[in-house]
PDB file of C-alpha atoms and ligand atoms in Angstrom:
ATOM      1  CA  MET W   1       8.743  -5.684  -4.810  1.00  0.00           C
ATOM      2  CA  LEU W   2      10.846  -2.922  -3.323  1.00  0.00           C
ATOM      3  CA  ARG W   3       7.723  -0.788  -3.262  1.00  0.00           C
ATOM      4  CA  LEU W   4       6.428  -2.811  -0.348  1.00  0.00           C
ATOM      5  CA  PHE W   5       9.155  -1.148   1.714  1.00  0.00           C
ATOM      6  CA  TYR W   6       8.473   2.405   0.555  1.00  0.00           C
ATOM      7  CA  PRO W   7       6.823   4.814   2.982  1.00  0.00           C
ATOM      8  CA  TRP W   8       4.235   7.296   1.737  1.00  0.00           C
ATOM      9  CA  GLU W   9       6.311  10.099   3.193  1.00  0.00           C
ATOM     10  CA  TYR W  10       9.578  10.665   4.998  1.00  0.00           C
ATOM     11  CA  ALA W  11      10.098  13.148   7.839  1.00  0.00           C
ATOM     12  CA  GLU W  12      13.174  13.927   9.890  1.00  0.00           C
ATOM     13  CA  ASP W  13      11.262  13.316  13.092  1.00  0.00           C
ATOM     14  CA  ILE W  14       7.739  13.227  14.516  1.00  0.00           C
ATOM     15  CA  TYR W  15       7.732  17.006  14.897  1.00  0.00           C
ATOM     16  CA  GLY W  16       8.343  17.584  11.175  1.00  0.00           C
ATOM     17  CA  ILE W  17       4.812  16.574  10.183  1.00  0.00           C
ATOM     18  CA  ASP W  18       1.856  18.934   9.827  1.00  0.00           C
ATOM     19  CA  TYR W  19      -0.782  16.956  11.737  1.00  0.00           C
ATOM     20  CA  ARG W  20      -3.425  19.642  11.230  1.00  0.00           C
ATOM     21  CA  LYS W  21      -3.158  19.121   7.487  1.00  0.00           C
ATOM     22  CA  LEU W  22      -3.442  15.369   7.952  1.00  0.00           C
ATOM     23  CA  PHE W  23      -6.579  15.910   9.999  1.00  0.00           C
ATOM     24  CA  ALA W  24      -7.983  18.321   7.399  1.00  0.00           C
ATOM     25  CA  ARG W  25      -7.472  15.607   4.789  1.00  0.00           C
ATOM     26  CA  GLY W  26      -9.678  13.223   6.686  1.00  0.00           C
ATOM     27  CA  PHE W  27      -7.192  11.249   8.780  1.00  0.00           C
ATOM     28  CA  ARG W  28      -8.456  10.516  12.285  1.00  0.00           C
ATOM     29  CA  GLY W  29      -6.129   7.888  13.751  1.00  0.00           C
ATOM     30  CA  LEU W  30      -2.355   7.785  14.228  1.00  0.00           C
ATOM     31  CA  ILE W  31      -0.372   4.619  14.922  1.00  0.00           C
ATOM     32  CA  PHE W  32       3.076   5.207  16.420  1.00  0.00           C
ATOM     33  CA  ASP W  33       6.031   2.954  16.942  1.00  0.00           C
ATOM     34  CA  ILE W  34       7.785   3.780  20.246  1.00  0.00           C
ATOM     35  CA  ASP W  35      11.464   2.859  20.205  1.00  0.00           C
ATOM     36  CA  ASN W  36      13.691   5.125  18.105  1.00  0.00           C
ATOM     37  CA  THR W  37      10.551   6.867  16.776  1.00  0.00           C
ATOM     38  CA  LEU W  38       9.228   8.714  19.832  1.00  0.00           C
ATOM     39  CA  VAL W  39      12.152   8.190  22.222  1.00  0.00           C
ATOM     40  CA  PRO W  40      15.552   6.446  22.162  1.00  0.00           C
ATOM     41  CA  HIS W  41      15.389   2.669  22.491  1.00  0.00           C
ATOM     42  CA  GLY W  42      14.029   1.623  25.876  1.00  0.00           C
ATOM     43  CA  ALA W  43      13.656   5.196  27.169  1.00  0.00           C
ATOM     44  CA  ASP W  44      10.729   6.606  29.106  1.00  0.00           C
ATOM     45  CA  SER W  45       8.620   9.336  27.605  1.00  0.00           C
ATOM     46  CA  THR W  46       9.568  12.986  28.125  1.00  0.00           C
ATOM     47  CA  PRO W  47       7.478  16.078  28.934  1.00  0.00           C
ATOM     48  CA  ASP W  48       7.849  17.076  25.256  1.00  0.00           C
ATOM     49  CA  VAL W  49       6.498  13.759  24.000  1.00  0.00           C
ATOM     50  CA  ASP W  50       3.684  13.823  26.592  1.00  0.00           C
ATOM     51  CA  ALA W  51       2.740  17.319  25.358  1.00  0.00           C
ATOM     52  CA  PHE W  52       2.960  16.142  21.751  1.00  0.00           C
ATOM     53  CA  PHE W  53       0.297  13.493  22.409  1.00  0.00           C
ATOM     54  CA  ARG W  54      -1.917  16.076  24.137  1.00  0.00           C
ATOM     55  CA  GLU W  55      -1.626  18.306  21.063  1.00  0.00           C
ATOM     56  CA  LEU W  56      -2.655  15.455  18.783  1.00  0.00           C
ATOM     57  CA  LYS W  57      -5.682  14.843  20.967  1.00  0.00           C
ATOM     58  CA  ASP W  58      -6.564  18.544  20.868  1.00  0.00           C
ATOM     59  CA  ILE W  59      -6.480  18.427  17.066  1.00  0.00           C
ATOM     60  CA  GLY W  60      -8.941  15.560  17.234  1.00  0.00           C
ATOM     61  CA  PHE W  61      -6.797  12.484  16.619  1.00  0.00           C
ATOM     62  CA  GLN W  62      -7.077   9.146  18.303  1.00  0.00           C
ATOM     63  CA  THR W  63      -3.622   7.713  18.923  1.00  0.00           C
ATOM     64  CA  LEU W  64      -2.354   4.178  19.361  1.00  0.00           C
ATOM     65  CA  VAL W  65       1.133   2.882  20.044  1.00  0.00           C
ATOM     66  CA  LEU W  66       1.988  -0.352  18.279  1.00  0.00           C
ATOM     67  CA  SER W  67       5.043  -1.997  19.756  1.00  0.00           C
ATOM     68  CA  ASN W  68       6.846  -5.293  19.511  1.00  0.00           C
ATOM     69  CA  ASN W  69       7.862  -4.774  23.105  1.00  0.00           C
ATOM     70  CA  ASP W  70       6.127  -6.239  26.125  1.00  0.00           C
ATOM     71  CA  GLU W  71       3.363  -4.627  28.140  1.00  0.00           C
ATOM     72  CA  GLU W  72       5.636  -3.505  30.963  1.00  0.00           C
ATOM     73  CA  ARG W  73       7.725  -1.404  28.581  1.00  0.00           C
ATOM     74  CA  VAL W  74       4.708   0.014  26.747  1.00  0.00           C
ATOM     75  CA  LEU W  75       2.823   0.974  29.926  1.00  0.00           C
ATOM     76  CA  ARG W  76       5.988   2.552  31.350  1.00  0.00           C
ATOM     77  CA  PHE W  77       6.196   4.705  28.227  1.00  0.00           C
ATOM     78  CA  LEU W  78       2.493   5.599  28.417  1.00  0.00           C
ATOM     79  CA  LYS W  79       2.625   6.627  32.088  1.00  0.00           C
ATOM     80  CA  ASN W  80       1.518  10.203  31.297  1.00  0.00           C
ATOM     81  CA  ILE W  81       0.002   9.619  27.856  1.00  0.00           C
ATOM     82  CA  ASP W  82      -3.624   8.895  27.021  1.00  0.00           C
ATOM     83  CA  ALA W  83      -3.330   6.547  24.043  1.00  0.00           C
ATOM     84  CA  LEU W  84      -4.494   3.117  23.015  1.00  0.00           C
ATOM     85  CA  TYR W  85      -1.830   0.451  22.750  1.00  0.00           C
ATOM     86  CA  ILE W  86      -0.963  -2.949  21.380  1.00  0.00           C
ATOM     87  CA  CYS W  87       2.112  -4.657  22.799  1.00  0.00           C
ATOM     88  CA  ASP W  88       3.879  -7.782  21.527  1.00  0.00           C
ATOM     89  CA  ALA W  89       2.612  -6.660  18.106  1.00  0.00           C
ATOM     90  CA  ASN W  90       4.784  -8.969  16.043  1.00  0.00           C
ATOM     91  CA  LYS W  91       5.362  -6.329  13.356  1.00  0.00           C
ATOM     92  CA  PRO W  92       5.558  -6.540  10.365  1.00  0.00           C
ATOM     93  CA  TYR W  93       2.813  -9.183  10.376  1.00  0.00           C
ATOM     94  CA  PRO W  94      -0.501  -7.465   9.502  1.00  0.00           C
ATOM     95  CA  LYS W  95      -2.666  -8.994  12.245  1.00  0.00           C
ATOM     96  CA  SER W  96      -1.910  -6.327  14.862  1.00  0.00           C
ATOM     97  CA  TYR W  97      -2.173  -3.536  12.270  1.00  0.00           C
ATOM     98  CA  HIS W  98      -5.697  -4.699  11.435  1.00  0.00           C
ATOM     99  CA  LYS W  99      -6.511  -4.807  15.144  1.00  0.00           C
ATOM    100  CA  ALA W 100      -5.107  -1.269  15.505  1.00  0.00           C
ATOM    101  CA  VAL W 101      -7.311  -0.004  12.669  1.00  0.00           C
ATOM    102  CA  ASP W 102     -10.345  -1.596  14.335  1.00  0.00           C
ATOM    103  CA  MET W 103      -9.469   0.103  17.627  1.00  0.00           C
ATOM    104  CA  LEU W 104      -9.150   3.432  15.771  1.00  0.00           C
ATOM    105  CA  GLY W 105     -12.553   3.306  14.134  1.00  0.00           C
ATOM    106  CA  GLY W 106     -12.213   0.638  11.500  1.00  0.00           C
ATOM    107  CA  ASP W 107     -11.269   2.617   8.376  1.00  0.00           C
ATOM    108  CA  ARG W 108      -7.669   2.001   7.350  1.00  0.00           C
ATOM    109  CA  LYS W 109      -7.847   4.912   4.892  1.00  0.00           C
ATOM    110  CA  LYS W 110      -8.265   7.304   7.833  1.00  0.00           C
ATOM    111  CA  VAL W 111      -5.202   6.031   9.676  1.00  0.00           C
ATOM    112  CA  VAL W 112      -1.490   6.800   9.276  1.00  0.00           C
ATOM    113  CA  CYS W 113       1.301   4.653  10.675  1.00  0.00           C
ATOM    114  CA  ILE W 114       4.493   6.424  11.803  1.00  0.00           C
ATOM    115  CA  GLY W 115       7.724   4.589  12.565  1.00  0.00           C
ATOM    116  CA  ASP W 116      11.477   4.463  12.115  1.00  0.00           C
ATOM    117  CA  GLN W 117      11.999   1.019  10.582  1.00  0.00           C
ATOM    118  CA  VAL W 118      11.540   0.135   6.936  1.00  0.00           C
ATOM    119  CA  PHE W 119      11.388  -3.629   7.462  1.00  0.00           C
ATOM    120  CA  THR W 120       8.917  -3.614  10.344  1.00  0.00           C
ATOM    121  CA  ASP W 121       6.869  -0.410  10.711  1.00  0.00           C
ATOM    122  CA  ILE W 122       6.632   0.526   7.023  1.00  0.00           C
ATOM    123  CA  PHE W 123       6.571  -2.970   5.532  1.00  0.00           C
ATOM    124  CA  GLY W 124       3.781  -3.994   7.916  1.00  0.00           C
ATOM    125  CA  ALA W 125       1.756  -0.874   7.136  1.00  0.00           C
ATOM    126  CA  ASN W 126       2.071  -1.523   3.410  1.00  0.00           C
ATOM    127  CA  LEU W 127       1.066  -5.158   3.833  1.00  0.00           C
ATOM    128  CA  SER W 128      -1.987  -3.913   5.731  1.00  0.00           C
ATOM    129  CA  GLY W 129      -2.961  -1.157   3.277  1.00  0.00           C
ATOM    130  CA  ILE W 130      -2.237   1.662   5.725  1.00  0.00           C
ATOM    131  CA  PRO W 131      -0.484   4.903   4.663  1.00  0.00           C
ATOM    132  CA  SER W 132       2.834   5.353   6.438  1.00  0.00           C
ATOM    133  CA  ILE W 133       5.451   7.933   7.339  1.00  0.00           C
ATOM    134  CA  LEU W 134       9.049   6.939   7.953  1.00  0.00           C
ATOM    135  CA  VAL W 135      10.906   9.114  10.448  1.00  0.00           C
ATOM    136  CA  HIS W 136      14.630   9.160  10.918  1.00  0.00           C
ATOM    137  CA  PHE W 137      15.522   6.936  13.862  1.00  0.00           C
ATOM    138  CA  ILE W 138      16.458   8.558  17.149  1.00  0.00           C
ATOM    139  CA  ARG W 139      19.932   7.660  18.297  1.00  0.00           C
ATOM    140  CA  LYS W 140      21.176   7.577  21.830  1.00  0.00           C
ATOM    141  CA  PRO W 141      23.801  10.281  22.490  1.00  0.00           C
ATOM    142  CA  GLY W 142      27.182   9.067  21.272  1.00  0.00           C
ATOM    143  CA  GLU W 143      25.760   6.122  19.344  1.00  0.00           C
ATOM    144  CA  THR W 144      27.650   5.735  16.081  1.00  0.00           C
ATOM    145  CA  ASP W 145      27.400   2.091  15.030  1.00  0.00           C
ATOM    146  CA  ILE W 146      24.249   1.815  12.933  1.00  0.00           C
ATOM    147  CA  GLY W 147      24.328  -1.927  12.328  1.00  0.00           C
ATOM    148  CA  ILE W 148      23.662  -4.018   9.271  1.00  0.00           C
ATOM    149  CA  ARG W 149      19.866  -3.609   9.352  1.00  0.00           C
ATOM    150  CA  ARG W 150      20.123   0.171   9.069  1.00  0.00           C
ATOM    151  CA  LYS W 151      22.630  -0.143   6.237  1.00  0.00           C
ATOM    152  CA  THR W 152      20.251  -2.436   4.372  1.00  0.00           C
ATOM    153  CA  GLU W 153      17.415   0.045   4.979  1.00  0.00           C
ATOM    154  CA  GLN W 154      19.533   2.767   3.429  1.00  0.00           C
ATOM    155  CA  LYS W 155      20.076   0.653   0.325  1.00  0.00           C
ATOM    156  CA  VAL W 156      16.310   0.291  -0.111  1.00  0.00           C
ATOM    157  CA  LEU W 157      15.768   3.983   0.557  1.00  0.00           C
ATOM    158  CA  ARG W 158      18.244   4.951  -2.141  1.00  0.00           C
ATOM    159  CA  PHE W 159      15.745   3.620  -4.665  1.00  0.00           C
ATOM    160  CA  TYR W 160      12.888   5.300  -2.827  1.00  0.00           C
ATOM    161  CA  TRP W 161      14.511   8.747  -3.018  1.00  0.00           C
ATOM    162  CA  ARG W 162      14.665   8.410  -6.802  1.00  0.00           C
ATOM    163  CA  SER W 163      11.061   7.268  -7.145  1.00  0.00           C
ATOM    164  CA  LYS W 164       9.127  10.502  -7.569  1.00  0.00           C
ATOM    165  CA  SER W 165       5.734   8.815  -7.859  1.00  0.00           C
ATOM    166  CA  MET W 166       6.150   7.064  -4.510  1.00  0.00           C
ATOM    167  CA  ARG W 167       7.236  10.153  -2.577  1.00  0.00           C
ATOM    168  CA  HIS W 168       4.902  12.663  -0.909  1.00  0.00           C
ATOM    169  CA  ARG W 169       1.851  10.473  -1.360  1.00  0.00           C
ATOM    170  CA  LEU W 170       0.123  12.264   1.532  1.00  0.00           C
ATOM    171  CA  GLY W 171       0.517  15.663  -0.131  1.00  0.00           C
ATOM    172  CA  ASP W 172       2.437  18.603   1.307  1.00  0.00           C
ATOM    173  CA  ILE W 173       2.399  17.592   4.949  1.00  0.00           C
ATOM    174  CA  LEU W 174       6.023  18.294   5.855  1.00  0.00           C
ATOM    175  CA  LEU W 175       6.704  21.272   8.096  1.00  0.00           C
ATOM    176  CA  SER W 176      10.373  21.403   7.241  1.00  0.00           C
ATOM    177  CA  GLY W 177      13.332  19.175   6.845  1.00  0.00           C
ATOM    178  CA  LYS W 178      15.672  17.590   4.441  1.00  0.00           C
ATOM    179  CA  GLU W 179      14.382  15.850   1.358  1.00  0.00           C
ATOM    180  CA  GLU W 180      16.420  12.720   1.985  1.00  0.00           C
ATOM    181  CA  GLY W 181      17.413  10.849   5.073  1.00  0.00           C
ATOM    182  CA  VAL W 182      21.105  10.195   5.350  1.00  0.00           C
ATOM    183  CA  ILE W 183      22.625   8.232   8.180  1.00  0.00           C
TER     184      ILE W 183
HETATM  185 MG1  LIG O   1      11.379   1.562  16.240  1.00  0.00          MG
END
């Protein structure tokens, strides 16, 4: 059962992934969580994140942000980004993941879901049959209290780190970074 919470790969952040390799392996769509994955919770996008999405488009990817937040927050984030979106996604329930796959061409085997939360982003992707990458969550400056949900995530991940067969299921797509995420 724990396997339903295991990502296919872990990266320190969104910049630690070799997207060109993912594209070369046949992936064409990327689903991103917003909060704590791309920017700190509730924050607007930054010039770096805007440029990141342009780079993904240049590689050839279609991108989609899948957020449990409302449309106002999602559109504020996407002000300078050309990406599809689904708001009020109700993750981890699979319905919006299936809709996202449809919007990205319809083949869930060509899509990767990237997010910071084991119990929403990754669990939902696994329930929907979509490969996933867990990234370490972005903290606001000075934020130290990680909360009970993050502690529970770490307990699950302790088993994941030991499970060699469940790690690196997308191949060697990491640009750099630590092997394990430690809060
Ligand atoms: Mg998040």
